[in-house]
Structures are given as C-alpha cells and as structure tokens.
PDB file of C-alpha atoms in Angstrom:
ATOM      1  CA  MET A   1     120.185  -5.309 129.809  1.00 81.00           C
ATOM      2  CA  PHE A   2     120.582  -3.561 126.453  1.00 88.00           C
ATOM      3  CA  ASP A   3     118.199  -6.087 124.916  1.00 91.00           C
ATOM      4  CA  LEU A   4     115.562  -5.227 127.510  1.00 93.00           C
ATOM      5  CA  LEU A   5     115.806  -1.577 126.500  1.00 94.00           C
ATOM      6  CA  LYS A   6     115.135  -2.481 122.876  1.00 93.00           C
ATOM      7  CA  ILE A   7     111.897  -4.390 123.510  1.00 94.00           C
ATOM      8  CA  ASN A   8     109.040  -3.011 121.438  1.00 94.00           C
ATOM      9  CA  ASP A   9     105.742  -4.263 122.871  1.00 93.00           C
ATOM     10  CA  ASP A  10     102.719  -3.077 124.849  1.00 92.00           C
ATOM     11  CA  THR A  11     104.183  -3.772 128.272  1.00 94.00           C
ATOM     12  CA  LEU A  12     105.122  -0.666 130.243  1.00 95.00           C
ATOM     13  CA  ARG A  13     108.690  -1.089 131.460  1.00 96.00           C
ATOM     14  CA  VAL A  14     110.316   1.071 134.090  1.00 97.00           C
ATOM     15  CA  PHE A  15     114.081   0.993 134.663  1.00 97.00           C
ATOM     16  CA  ASN A  16     115.599   2.641 137.699  1.00 98.00           C
ATOM     17  CA  PHE A  17     119.385   2.896 137.926  1.00 97.00           C
ATOM     18  CA  TRP A  18     120.530   2.878 141.540  1.00 96.00           C
ATOM     19  CA  ALA A  19     123.006   1.475 144.064  1.00 95.00           C
ATOM     20  CA  THR A  20     122.848   0.665 147.760  1.00 94.00           C
ATOM     21  CA  TRP A  21     125.543   3.282 148.407  1.00 92.00           C
ATOM     22  CA  CYS A  22     123.587   6.067 146.651  1.00 93.00           C
ATOM     23  CA  ARG A  23     121.512   7.949 149.230  1.00 91.00           C
ATOM     24  CA  PRO A  24     119.066   9.737 146.921  1.00 93.00           C
ATOM     25  CA  CYS A  25     118.509   6.405 145.138  1.00 96.00           C
ATOM     26  CA  VAL A  26     117.695   4.555 148.333  1.00 96.00           C
ATOM     27  CA  GLN A  27     115.359   7.375 149.365  1.00 96.00           C
ATOM     28  CA  GLU A  28     113.242   7.043 146.236  1.00 97.00           C
ATOM     29  CA  LEU A  29     113.142   3.228 146.115  1.00 97.00           C
ATOM     30  CA  PRO A  30     109.920   2.994 148.167  1.00 97.00           C
ATOM     31  CA  TYR A  31     108.114   4.999 145.450  1.00 97.00           C
ATOM     32  CA  PHE A  32     109.237   2.494 142.832  1.00 97.00           C
ATOM     33  CA  GLU A  33     108.164  -0.367 145.071  1.00 97.00           C
ATOM     34  CA  GLU A  34     104.762   1.274 145.500  1.00 96.00           C
ATOM     35  CA  LEU A  35     104.505   1.681 141.748  1.00 96.00           C
ATOM     36  CA  ASN A  36     105.373  -1.967 141.244  1.00 95.00           C
ATOM     37  CA  GLN A  37     102.787  -3.029 143.771  1.00 94.00           C
ATOM     38  CA  LYS A  38     100.061  -0.921 142.141  1.00 94.00           C
ATOM     39  CA  LEU A  39     100.814  -1.767 138.527  1.00 92.00           C
ATOM     40  CA  SER A  40     102.218  -5.274 138.676  1.00 84.00           C
ATOM     41  CA  LYS A  41      98.877  -6.875 137.879  1.00 85.00           C
ATOM     42  CA  GLY A  42      98.781  -5.199 134.474  1.00 88.00           C
ATOM     43  CA  GLN A  43     101.175  -5.193 131.557  1.00 93.00           C
ATOM     44  CA  PHE A  44     103.992  -3.804 133.623  1.00 95.00           C
ATOM     45  CA  ARG A  45     107.576  -4.757 134.427  1.00 95.00           C
ATOM     46  CA  GLN A  46     109.978  -2.910 136.623  1.00 95.00           C
ATOM     47  CA  TYR A  47     113.733  -3.358 136.800  1.00 96.00           C
ATOM     48  CA  LEU A  48     115.844  -1.917 139.561  1.00 97.00           C
ATOM     49  CA  VAL A  49     119.223  -1.877 137.843  1.00 96.00           C
ATOM     50  CA  SER A  50     121.893  -1.880 140.527  1.00 95.00           C
ATOM     51  CA  LEU A  51     125.296  -0.387 139.830  1.00 93.00           C
ATOM     52  CA  ASP A  52     126.632  -1.878 143.039  1.00 91.00           C
ATOM     53  CA  PHE A  53     130.086  -3.357 142.868  1.00 85.00           C
ATOM     54  CA  ASN A  54     130.235  -7.059 142.112  1.00 79.00           C
ATOM     55  CA  ASP A  55     132.261  -7.664 145.270  1.00 78.00           C
ATOM     56  CA  ASP A  56     129.442  -6.147 147.313  1.00 77.00           C
ATOM     57  CA  ARG A  57     126.771  -8.352 145.809  1.00 80.00           C
ATOM     58  CA  ASN A  58     126.354 -10.764 148.698  1.00 79.00           C
ATOM     59  CA  GLN A  59     127.417  -8.469 151.482  1.00 84.00           C
ATOM     60  CA  LYS A  60     125.417  -5.394 150.574  1.00 90.00           C
ATOM     61  CA  LEU A  61     122.994  -5.878 147.700  1.00 93.00           C
ATOM     62  CA  VAL A  62     121.449  -9.204 148.684  1.00 93.00           C
ATOM     63  CA  LYS A  63     121.184  -8.099 152.312  1.00 93.00           C
ATOM     64  CA  PHE A  64     119.571  -4.846 151.238  1.00 94.00           C
ATOM     65  CA  ILE A  65     117.018  -6.683 149.078  1.00 94.00           C
ATOM     66  CA  GLU A  66     116.177  -9.009 151.958  1.00 94.00           C
ATOM     67  CA  LYS A  67     116.024  -6.277 154.568  1.00 93.00           C
ATOM     68  CA  HIS A  68     113.760  -4.058 152.500  1.00 93.00           C
ATOM     69  CA  GLN A  69     111.929  -7.026 150.975  1.00 94.00           C
ATOM     70  CA  LEU A  70     112.151  -5.548 147.492  1.00 94.00           C
ATOM     71  CA  GLN A  71     109.488  -6.967 145.214  1.00 93.00           C
ATOM     72  CA  SER A  72     110.688  -5.466 141.931  1.00 93.00           C
ATOM     73  CA  ASP A  73     113.244  -7.333 139.813  1.00 94.00           C
ATOM     74  CA  VAL A  74     116.754  -6.304 140.735  1.00 95.00           C
ATOM     75  CA  LEU A  75     119.442  -6.552 138.060  1.00 93.00           C
ATOM     76  CA  LEU A  76     123.110  -6.229 138.892  1.00 92.00           C
ATOM     77  CA  PHE A  77     124.804  -4.439 136.041  1.00 90.00           C
ATOM     78  CA  ASP A  78     128.494  -4.121 135.239  1.00 84.00           C
ATOM     79  CA  GLY A  79     129.172  -3.200 131.672  1.00 81.00           C
ATOM     80  CA  GLY A  80     132.887  -2.392 131.640  1.00 86.00           C
ATOM     81  CA  ASP A  81     133.856   1.082 130.402  1.00 91.00           C
ATOM     82  CA  PRO A  82     131.056   3.447 131.515  1.00 93.00           C
ATOM     83  CA  ASN A  83     131.906   5.886 128.720  1.00 93.00           C
ATOM     84  CA  GLN A  84     130.793   3.188 126.290  1.00 92.00           C
ATOM     85  CA  TRP A  85     127.593   1.950 127.937  1.00 93.00           C
ATOM     86  CA  ILE A  86     126.135   5.143 129.444  1.00 94.00           C
ATOM     87  CA  ASP A  87     125.286   6.479 125.978  1.00 93.00           C
ATOM     88  CA  GLN A  88     123.897   3.107 124.948  1.00 93.00           C
ATOM     89  CA  ILE A  89     121.458   3.209 127.835  1.00 94.00           C
ATOM     90  CA  HIS A  90     120.429   6.776 127.076  1.00 94.00           C
ATOM     91  CA  PRO A  91     122.285   9.589 125.251  1.00 93.00           C
ATOM     92  CA  GLN A  92     120.922  12.186 127.689  1.00 93.00           C
ATOM     93  CA  TRP A  93     122.390  10.423 130.696  1.00 93.00           C
ATOM     94  CA  SER A  94     125.514  11.933 132.268  1.00 91.00           C
ATOM     95  CA  GLY A  95     126.181   8.814 134.339  1.00 92.00           C
ATOM     96  CA  THR A  96     124.932  10.216 137.628  1.00 92.00           C
ATOM     97  CA  ILE A  97     122.493   8.089 139.610  1.00 94.00           C
ATOM     98  CA  PRO A  98     119.627   7.888 140.238  1.00 95.00           C
ATOM     99  CA  ALA A  99     118.317   7.882 136.702  1.00 96.00           C
ATOM    100  CA  SER A 100     115.146   6.306 135.307  1.00 97.00           C
ATOM    101  CA  ILE A 101     113.771   5.221 131.964  1.00 97.00           C
ATOM    102  CA  VAL A 102     110.186   4.475 130.974  1.00 96.00           C
ATOM    103  CA  LEU A 103     109.779   2.258 127.918  1.00 95.00           C
ATOM    104  CA  GLN A 104     106.685   1.232 125.997  1.00 93.00           C
ATOM    105  CA  ARG A 105     106.240   0.334 122.337  1.00 92.00           C
ATOM    106  CA  GLY A 106     109.814   1.248 121.623  1.00 92.00           C
ATOM    107  CA  GLN A 107     109.381   4.803 122.969  1.00 92.00           C
ATOM    108  CA  LYS A 108     111.591   5.942 125.846  1.00 93.00           C
ATOM    109  CA  CYS A 109     111.416   8.693 128.446  1.00 94.00           C
ATOM    110  CA  PHE A 110     114.461   9.513 130.508  1.00 95.00           C
ATOM    111  CA  VAL A 111     115.017  11.412 133.731  1.00 95.00           C
ATOM    112  CA  GLU A 112     118.183  12.003 135.723  1.00 93.00           C
ATOM    113  CA  GLY A 113     117.739  12.796 139.403  1.00 92.00           C
ATOM    114  CA  SER A 114     115.399  11.578 142.090  1.00 93.00           C
ATOM    115  CA  PHE A 115     111.640  11.782 142.606  1.00 96.00           C
ATOM    116  CA  GLU A 116     110.450  13.606 145.693  1.00 95.00           C
ATOM    117  CA  ASN A 117     107.460  11.381 146.289  1.00 96.00           C
ATOM    118  CA  TYR A 118     105.290   8.709 144.721  1.00 97.00           C
ATOM    119  CA  ASN A 119     103.101  11.249 142.926  1.00 97.00           C
ATOM    120  CA  ALA A 120     106.087  12.794 141.192  1.00 96.00           C
ATOM    121  CA  LEU A 121     107.108   9.359 139.905  1.00 97.00           C
ATOM    122  CA  TYR A 122     103.582   8.454 138.851  1.00 96.00           C
ATOM    123  CA  ASP A 123     103.182  11.775 137.115  1.00 95.00           C
ATOM    124  CA  PHE A 124     106.430  11.324 135.231  1.00 95.00           C
ATOM    125  CA  ILE A 125     105.162   8.031 133.869  1.00 94.00           C
ATOM    126  CA  GLU A 126     101.792   9.512 132.919  1.00 93.00           C
ATOM    127  CA  ARG A 127     103.478  12.477 131.264  1.00 91.00           C
ATOM    128  CA  CYS A 128     105.730  10.110 129.379  1.00 90.00           C
ATOM    129  CA  LYS A 129     102.753   8.145 128.111  1.00 86.00           C
ATOM    130  CA  ASN A 130     101.062  11.347 126.927  1.00 82.00           C
ATOM    131  CA  THR A 131     104.142  12.763 125.246  1.00 78.00           C
ATOM    132  CA  ASN A 132     104.811   9.535 123.433  1.00 68.00           C
ATOM    133  CA  LYS A 133     101.122   8.861 122.851  1.00 55.00           C
ATOM    134  CA  ILE A 134     101.636   5.436 124.301  1.00 50.00           C
TER     135      ILE A 134
ATOM    136  CA  MET B   1      98.314  19.730 142.314  1.00 44.00           C
ATOM    137  CA  LYS B   2      99.116  17.555 139.329  1.00 45.00           C
ATOM    138  CA  GLN B   3      99.992  20.624 137.332  1.00 46.00           C
ATOM    139  CA  LEU B   4     102.342  21.758 140.067  1.00 45.00           C
ATOM    140  CA  ILE B   5     104.206  18.471 140.029  1.00 45.00           C
ATOM    141  CA  PHE B   6     104.324  18.552 136.264  1.00 45.00           C
ATOM    142  CA  LEU B   7     105.831  22.033 136.404  1.00 42.00           C
ATOM    143  CA  SER B   8     108.405  21.115 139.016  1.00 43.00           C
ATOM    144  CA  LEU B   9     109.525  18.171 136.920  1.00 44.00           C
ATOM    145  CA  ILE B  10     110.009  20.424 133.940  1.00 41.00           C
ATOM    146  CA  LEU B  11     112.053  22.750 136.119  1.00 39.00           C
ATOM    147  CA  ILE B  12     114.169  19.861 137.313  1.00 41.00           C
ATOM    148  CA  SER B  13     114.942  18.690 133.818  1.00 40.00           C
ATOM    149  CA  PHE B  14     115.544  22.247 132.659  1.00 38.00           C
ATOM    150  CA  GLY B  15     117.856  22.794 135.640  1.00 35.00           C
ATOM    151  CA  CYS B  16     119.838  19.710 134.712  1.00 36.00           C
ATOM    152  CA  THR B  17     120.247  20.872 131.151  1.00 36.00           C
ATOM    153  CA  LEU B  18     121.531  24.229 132.298  1.00 36.00           C
ATOM    154  CA  GLN B  19     123.843  22.639 134.783  1.00 37.00           C
ATOM    155  CA  ALA B  20     125.224  20.195 132.276  1.00 52.00           C
ATOM    156  CA  GLN B  21     126.290  23.007 129.979  1.00 75.00           C
ATOM    157  CA  GLY B  22     128.909  24.924 131.956  1.00 92.00           C
ATOM    158  CA  TYR B  23     132.041  26.164 130.178  1.00 96.00           C
ATOM    159  CA  ALA B  24     132.235  25.336 126.497  1.00 96.00           C
ATOM    160  CA  PHE B  25     135.321  23.599 125.170  1.00 97.00           C
ATOM    161  CA  GLY B  26     137.914  26.180 124.237  1.00 96.00           C
ATOM    162  CA  SER B  27     136.513  28.852 126.532  1.00 97.00           C
ATOM    163  CA  VAL B  28     138.648  30.351 129.288  1.00 97.00           C
ATOM    164  CA  VAL B  29     137.736  29.209 132.775  1.00 97.00           C
ATOM    165  CA  GLU B  30     137.115  31.939 135.305  1.00 97.00           C
ATOM    166  CA  ASP B  31     139.521  31.952 138.232  1.00 98.00           C
ATOM    167  CA  PHE B  32     138.207  30.999 141.675  1.00 98.00           C
ATOM    168  CA  LYS B  33     139.368  31.374 145.244  1.00 98.00           C
ATOM    169  CA  LEU B  34     138.557  28.444 147.502  1.00 98.00           C
ATOM    170  CA  LYS B  35     139.775  27.285 150.896  1.00 98.00           C
ATOM    171  CA  ASN B  36     142.289  24.456 151.055  1.00 98.00           C
ATOM    172  CA  THR B  37     142.562  21.865 153.823  1.00 98.00           C
ATOM    173  CA  ASP B  38     145.595  23.758 155.187  1.00 97.00           C
ATOM    174  CA  GLY B  39     143.397  26.815 155.781  1.00 97.00           C
ATOM    175  CA  LYS B  40     144.946  28.806 152.898  1.00 98.00           C
ATOM    176  CA  TRP B  41     142.998  30.093 149.910  1.00 98.00           C
ATOM    177  CA  VAL B  42     143.885  28.735 146.487  1.00 98.00           C
ATOM    178  CA  SER B  43     143.326  30.199 143.006  1.00 98.00           C
ATOM    179  CA  LEU B  44     144.442  29.164 139.543  1.00 98.00           C
ATOM    180  CA  SER B  45     146.530  32.349 139.461  1.00 97.00           C
ATOM    181  CA  ASP B  46     148.657  30.918 142.291  1.00 98.00           C
ATOM    182  CA  PHE B  47     150.293  28.706 139.655  1.00 98.00           C
ATOM    183  CA  PRO B  48     151.544  31.120 136.971  1.00 96.00           C
ATOM    184  CA  ASP B  49     154.036  28.569 135.608  1.00 96.00           C
ATOM    185  CA  ALA B  50     151.515  25.741 135.190  1.00 98.00           C
ATOM    186  CA  LYS B  51     151.604  24.075 131.781  1.00 97.00           C
ATOM    187  CA  ALA B  52     148.068  22.767 132.320  1.00 98.00           C
ATOM    188  CA  TYR B  53     145.542  22.341 135.103  1.00 98.00           C
ATOM    189  CA  VAL B  54     143.557  19.278 136.109  1.00 98.00           C
ATOM    190  CA  ILE B  55     140.499  20.129 138.197  1.00 98.00           C
ATOM    191  CA  VAL B  56     138.955  17.093 139.877  1.00 98.00           C
ATOM    192  CA  PHE B  57     135.566  17.432 141.507  1.00 98.00           C
ATOM    193  CA  THR B  58     135.659  14.755 144.173  1.00 98.00           C
ATOM    194  CA  CYS B  59     134.673  14.198 147.781  1.00 98.00           C
ATOM    195  CA  ASN B  60     135.126  11.998 150.842  1.00 97.00           C
ATOM    196  CA  HIS B  61     131.920   9.978 150.851  1.00 96.00           C
ATOM    197  CA  CYS B  62     131.236   8.795 147.293  1.00 95.00           C
ATOM    198  CA  PRO B  63     132.310   5.183 146.646  1.00 92.00           C
ATOM    199  CA  TYR B  64     133.417   6.113 143.134  1.00 94.00           C
ATOM    200  CA  ALA B  65     135.496   8.996 144.473  1.00 96.00           C
ATOM    201  CA  LYS B  66     137.032   6.569 146.964  1.00 95.00           C
ATOM    202  CA  LEU B  67     137.849   4.137 144.172  1.00 94.00           C
ATOM    203  CA  TYR B  68     139.766   6.892 142.402  1.00 97.00           C
ATOM    204  CA  GLU B  69     141.463   8.397 145.451  1.00 98.00           C
ATOM    205  CA  ASP B  70     144.734   6.489 145.165  1.00 97.00           C
ATOM    206  CA  ARG B  71     144.806   7.079 141.419  1.00 98.00           C
ATOM    207  CA  ILE B  72     144.309  10.826 141.983  1.00 98.00           C
ATOM    208  CA  ILE B  73     147.152  10.884 144.520  1.00 98.00           C
ATOM    209  CA  ALA B  74     149.449   9.114 142.026  1.00 97.00           C
ATOM    210  CA  MET B  75     148.328  11.348 139.145  1.00 97.00           C
ATOM    211  CA  ALA B  76     149.112  14.512 141.109  1.00 98.00           C
ATOM    212  CA  GLU B  77     152.710  13.303 141.580  1.00 97.00           C
ATOM    213  CA  GLN B  78     153.083  12.219 137.994  1.00 97.00           C
ATOM    214  CA  TYR B  79     151.607  15.441 136.578  1.00 97.00           C
ATOM    215  CA  ARG B  80     153.686  17.660 138.847  1.00 97.00           C
ATOM    216  CA  LYS B  81     156.812  16.349 137.095  1.00 97.00           C
ATOM    217  CA  LYS B  82     155.330  17.612 133.837  1.00 96.00           C
ATOM    218  CA  GLY B  83     154.502  21.022 135.310  1.00 97.00           C
ATOM    219  CA  ILE B  84     150.792  20.240 135.435  1.00 98.00           C
ATOM    220  CA  VAL B  85     148.843  21.321 138.507  1.00 98.00           C
ATOM    221  CA  LEU B  86     146.134  19.039 139.928  1.00 98.00           C
ATOM    222  CA  ILE B  87     143.489  20.648 142.120  1.00 98.00           C
ATOM    223  CA  ALA B  88     140.728  18.651 143.850  1.00 98.00           C
ATOM    224  CA  ILE B  89     137.477  20.401 144.776  1.00 98.00           C
ATOM    225  CA  ASN B  90     134.729  19.043 147.005  1.00 98.00           C
ATOM    226  CA  PRO B  91     131.440  20.510 145.741  1.00 98.00           C
ATOM    227  CA  ASN B  92     129.052  18.808 148.169  1.00 97.00           C
ATOM    228  CA  ASP B  93     126.945  20.441 150.845  1.00 97.00           C
ATOM    229  CA  ALA B  94     128.141  19.093 154.200  1.00 96.00           C
ATOM    230  CA  GLU B  95     124.685  19.484 155.717  1.00 95.00           C
ATOM    231  CA  ILE B  96     123.403  16.850 153.322  1.00 93.00           C
ATOM    232  CA  VAL B  97     126.534  14.688 153.515  1.00 94.00           C
ATOM    233  CA  PRO B  98     128.278  15.182 156.876  1.00 95.00           C
ATOM    234  CA  GLU B  99     131.159  12.963 155.703  1.00 96.00           C
ATOM    235  CA  ASP B 100     132.069  15.730 153.240  1.00 97.00           C
ATOM    236  CA  SER B 101     132.458  18.427 155.903  1.00 98.00           C
ATOM    237  CA  TYR B 102     135.516  20.670 155.863  1.00 98.00           C
ATOM    238  CA  ALA B 103     136.805  19.084 159.109  1.00 98.00           C
ATOM    239  CA  LEU B 104     136.612  15.599 157.616  1.00 98.00           C
ATOM    240  CA  MET B 105     138.226  16.816 154.366  1.00 98.00           C
ATOM    241  CA  VAL B 106     141.139  18.088 156.479  1.00 98.00           C
ATOM    242  CA  ALA B 107     141.328  14.726 158.246  1.00 98.00           C
ATOM    243  CA  ARG B 108     141.223  12.777 154.983  1.00 98.00           C
ATOM    244  CA  ALA B 109     143.894  14.918 153.308  1.00 98.00           C
ATOM    245  CA  LYS B 110     146.140  14.448 156.324  1.00 97.00           C
ATOM    246  CA  GLU B 111     145.532  10.716 156.606  1.00 97.00           C
ATOM    247  CA  LYS B 112     146.302  10.077 152.935  1.00 97.00           C
ATOM    248  CA  ASN B 113     149.000  12.750 152.809  1.00 97.00           C
ATOM    249  CA  TYR B 114     147.492  14.651 149.839  1.00 98.00           C
ATOM    250  CA  SER B 115     150.241  16.477 147.986  1.00 97.00           C
ATOM    251  CA  PHE B 116     147.705  18.597 146.071  1.00 98.00           C
ATOM    252  CA  PRO B 117     145.148  21.227 147.097  1.00 98.00           C
ATOM    253  CA  TYR B 118     141.809  19.778 148.259  1.00 98.00           C
ATOM    254  CA  LEU B 119     139.462  22.750 148.183  1.00 98.00           C
ATOM    255  CA  VAL B 120     135.945  23.223 149.451  1.00 98.00           C
ATOM    256  CA  ASP B 121     133.330  24.871 147.204  1.00 98.00           C
ATOM    257  CA  GLU B 122     131.436  25.978 150.265  1.00 97.00           C
ATOM    258  CA  LYS B 123     129.150  28.465 148.517  1.00 97.00           C
ATOM    259  CA  GLN B 124     128.625  26.011 145.665  1.00 97.00           C
ATOM    260  CA  GLU B 125     129.357  28.750 143.148  1.00 97.00           C
ATOM    261  CA  VAL B 126     132.278  27.162 141.324  1.00 98.00           C
ATOM    262  CA  TYR B 127     131.062  23.705 140.302  1.00 97.00           C
ATOM    263  CA  PRO B 128     127.946  25.014 138.442  1.00 97.00           C
ATOM    264  CA  LYS B 129     130.195  27.186 136.266  1.00 97.00           C
ATOM    265  CA  PHE B 130     131.990  24.044 135.148  1.00 97.00           C
ATOM    266  CA  GLY B 131     128.679  22.274 134.690  1.00 95.00           C
ATOM    267  CA  ALA B 132     129.866  19.508 137.003  1.00 95.00           C
ATOM    268  CA  SER B 133     127.126  17.071 137.985  1.00 93.00           C
ATOM    269  CA  ARG B 134     128.902  14.300 139.847  1.00 94.00           C
ATOM    270  CA  THR B 135     131.941  13.168 141.753  1.00 96.00           C
ATOM    271  CA  PRO B 136     134.426  12.235 140.526  1.00 96.00           C
ATOM    272  CA  GLN B 137     134.503  14.373 137.374  1.00 97.00           C
ATOM    273  CA  VAL B 138     137.622  15.924 135.839  1.00 98.00           C
ATOM    274  CA  TYR B 139     138.293  19.043 133.769  1.00 98.00           C
ATOM    275  CA  LEU B 140     141.544  19.616 131.902  1.00 98.00           C
ATOM    276  CA  LEU B 141     142.583  23.205 131.233  1.00 98.00           C
ATOM    277  CA  ASP B 142     145.491  24.157 129.021  1.00 98.00           C
ATOM    278  CA  GLN B 143     148.137  26.765 129.825  1.00 97.00           C
ATOM    279  CA  GLN B 144     145.744  29.565 128.825  1.00 97.00           C
ATOM    280  CA  LYS B 145     143.131  28.100 131.207  1.00 98.00           C
ATOM    281  CA  LYS B 146     140.975  27.036 128.286  1.00 98.00           C
ATOM    282  CA  LEU B 147     138.797  23.989 128.832  1.00 98.00           C
ATOM    283  CA  ARG B 148     140.077  21.164 126.649  1.00 98.00           C
ATOM    284  CA  TYR B 149     138.742  17.902 128.109  1.00 98.00           C
ATOM    285  CA  SER B 150     136.143  16.833 130.644  1.00 97.00           C
ATOM    286  CA  GLY B 151     134.738  13.619 132.028  1.00 96.00           C
ATOM    287  CA  ALA B 152     136.336  10.418 133.226  1.00 97.00           C
ATOM    288  CA  ILE B 153     139.875   9.667 134.400  1.00 98.00           C
ATOM    289  CA  ASP B 154     139.935   6.229 132.756  1.00 97.00           C
ATOM    290  CA  ASP B 155     137.687   3.380 131.655  1.00 95.00           C
ATOM    291  CA  ALA B 156     137.759   1.108 134.725  1.00 93.00           C
ATOM    292  CA  PRO B 157     136.478   2.827 137.861  1.00 92.00           C
ATOM    293  CA  LYS B 158     136.072  -0.359 139.834  1.00 88.00           C
ATOM    294  CA  ASP B 159     139.575  -1.745 139.367  1.00 89.00           C
ATOM    295  CA  ALA B 160     142.666   0.264 138.464  1.00 93.00           C
ATOM    296  CA  SER B 161     144.405  -2.905 137.281  1.00 93.00           C
ATOM    297  CA  LEU B 162     141.816  -3.344 134.509  1.00 93.00           C
ATOM    298  CA  VAL B 163     142.347   0.078 132.948  1.00 95.00           C
ATOM    299  CA  GLN B 164     142.754  -0.065 129.194  1.00 96.00           C
ATOM    300  CA  THR B 165     142.137   3.531 128.198  1.00 96.00           C
ATOM    301  CA  LYS B 166     143.425   6.423 130.285  1.00 97.00           C
ATOM    302  CA  TYR B 167     141.150   9.160 128.964  1.00 98.00           C
ATOM    303  CA  LEU B 168     142.686  11.990 130.985  1.00 98.00           C
ATOM    304  CA  ASP B 169     146.286  10.939 130.318  1.00 98.00           C
ATOM    305  CA  ASN B 170     145.503  10.671 126.618  1.00 98.00           C
ATOM    306  CA  ALA B 171     143.958  14.147 126.648  1.00 98.00           C
ATOM    307  CA  ILE B 172     147.106  15.524 128.312  1.00 98.00           C
ATOM    308  CA  LYS B 173     149.301  13.791 125.729  1.00 98.00           C
ATOM    309  CA  ALA B 174     147.215  15.362 122.962  1.00 98.00           C
ATOM    310  CA  LEU B 175     147.800  18.832 124.464  1.00 97.00           C
ATOM    311  CA  GLU B 176     151.524  18.108 124.738  1.00 96.00           C
ATOM    312  CA  ASN B 177     151.513  17.257 121.051  1.00 97.00           C
ATOM    313  CA  GLY B 178     149.604  20.413 120.175  1.00 96.00           C
ATOM    314  CA  LYS B 179     146.460  18.468 119.295  1.00 96.00           C
ATOM    315  CA  ASP B 180     142.831  18.521 120.420  1.00 97.00           C
ATOM    316  CA  PRO B 181     141.962  15.736 122.857  1.00 97.00           C
ATOM    317  CA  ASP B 182     139.827  13.041 121.253  1.00 96.00           C
ATOM    318  CA  PRO B 183     137.423  12.348 122.839  1.00 96.00           C
ATOM    319  CA  GLN B 184     137.133  15.705 124.554  1.00 96.00           C
ATOM    320  CA  LEU B 185     134.110  14.573 126.545  1.00 96.00           C
ATOM    321  CA  THR B 186     133.591  11.223 128.262  1.00 96.00           C
ATOM    322  CA  LYS B 187     130.891   9.981 130.588  1.00 94.00           C
ATOM    323  CA  ALA B 188     131.313   8.202 133.895  1.00 90.00           C
ATOM    324  CA  VAL B 189     129.256   6.842 136.735  1.00 91.00           C
ATOM    325  CA  GLY B 190     129.411   8.916 139.873  1.00 92.00           C
ATOM    326  CA  CYS B 191     127.517  10.352 142.816  1.00 93.00           C
ATOM    327  CA  SER B 192     125.313  13.336 142.133  1.00 92.00           C
ATOM    328  CA  ILE B 193     126.644  16.576 143.597  1.00 94.00           C
ATOM    329  CA  LYS B 194     124.669  17.305 146.754  1.00 94.00           C
ATOM    330  CA  LYS B 195     123.229  20.791 146.383  1.00 93.00           C
ATOM    331  CA  LYS B 196     122.172  22.967 149.286  1.00 92.00           C
ATOM    332  CA  ALA B 197     118.403  23.013 149.605  1.00 82.00           C
TER     333      ALA B 197
END
C-alpha cells in the first residue's frame, strides 16, 4: 500500500479510501467505477482501498464487490495503529472517510470528503493534473 | 459549469480546513447546553468539581463508534473515580442518519445502561467549535476547561485486546503529573460527521 503511493511514473493512479459501512463512500463509488471504465484503457490504475474490518471480508466486502460487480482493484487495508499510518498516507488526512488521492510522477493531490457526481470527480483529477503540471 | 464545480471544490476544501481548526490547544472551551437522553439539559458548568473533562463525539450508527462503545462505558466509570467527567455528544443530523435520532439515542443509552451524559448536538453548533470531523473523536479539557488533548482513545480501534498505547489515558496521566500531553493530537479512522444540508 505505502509502496504504491511512492511510485513515480507516468501512470495516473487514483486511490479511494472507503468501506462498505460508510454511506457517503458507497454513494460515490459509481463515479469511481465510471472513471475506471473511461480511463482504464490508458495509463491509469485505480485502487479502492477498503478499510472494512478483516472479519467482514467474506461476509460483507466480497459480497459487496460481487453484488456491485466492481471493476476497479479493491485492496483491503489494515495497518495497525491509525495514528501512525494516516499521516503516512497523507499528512492532510484527518482519518475520516471517504478520502481520495491522485498520484502521477510522484506528485499527489488529496481530498477528504465525497464527490457529488462524476463531473466533480473528473474535475478534481483534471485540476490536480494542472496544479501539478502532470 | 466546469468553473462552478471547480469553485465548489475549493469551497469544500476550504470548509474542511476551517472545520479542522476549532479550539486551539490551551484555549478555554466555551460552555454549551445540550439535551441529555434523560430529557435534562447538560452543561460543563454542571460539574464545578470536575478535575478534567473528556468530551467524546460519538453516535449510534458508526461502526467505529460501536467498536469503542464498551470502552467508553468502562472509561466513564474509571474516570469518575478520579473526578474526571466524561460527556458523550452525538453530532450527527438524524435526517441523514435515522439511526442517530434522539429517540434511538435514548434507547441505546438505556439498553447499555450509560452512566454518563449522552447529549445531542441538535443544532450542530457545538461540534464545529471543537473542529470535530468524525465519530468517535475525543477532546480532553483540564480543570480550567482548557483544551489539552484531542484525537483517538487508543491505537487499536478494531480490537480492544490489542491495545498497546492508550493515548487518552496517557494524556490524562500527563495532566495529573502537571505535564503537557505528548502527543497532544492523534489521528483516527472514523465516520464523517453528517451535517445538515
């Protein structure tokens, strides 16, 4: 997980931190799926990083992925003490989900909170590219 | 249209920054008056003999709040013996999360026999002053109602038996020893506070 965030290449990587129990996260997932569908042919990778509980993996997470037929890569993350790893993922993050990171050529953009629609997500990524000149 | 979205995103991030600020460490927290699950109104000034105050923003619905519920109940007992008052506040809008309605707060407090106030921030005017952004999130105030620590209860939300560092307990011990808590701010995973539209 932390290694993925350190990759410095031309591929555009989007990380979305979510959980099946987080309502605003689940609401915005379709926008990320749409993004994945539209960009997946190019140099693009998307990771839906689930903070679901390990015990819920089979019961909730796997069922959710099957039911919604998620096409993006889903990572189940459990890093121990959140006070240690939240800052490692991004210093601006308070630990509240959803949160998203856009990474390209070692440059990161971070946002905490949910996107209202696909355009808001797409625009965030475009804005990130412009700000970072990536 | 694009410009509009761009602008609203800036506002969102700006809003978050403002919200995250809240009371500075060392500043005196303003008193509040919020309704408890027993129908009575509760303020910090109701506890003039308190040696310290632990304010926990929590709620019924959030899985992380649920994980900490039994720990909060035990902490309230343990702290009471030290003269420390624990107050839980539900900051969520019940229209967005019906499980966090006042009626269901009353039911939950009764079911689990809460020995501490479980208040509702119905107007959502108190939690922004603290800069709270999620549940659960704790704030430790000293005897003078100065903010001394905020963040996580401990380092193992998912399993109380795996706790190695009790951040809040350590912060309280520091106050008891006349020291500044270190760290005074910790981060934790939680559910975003559901704000009225």
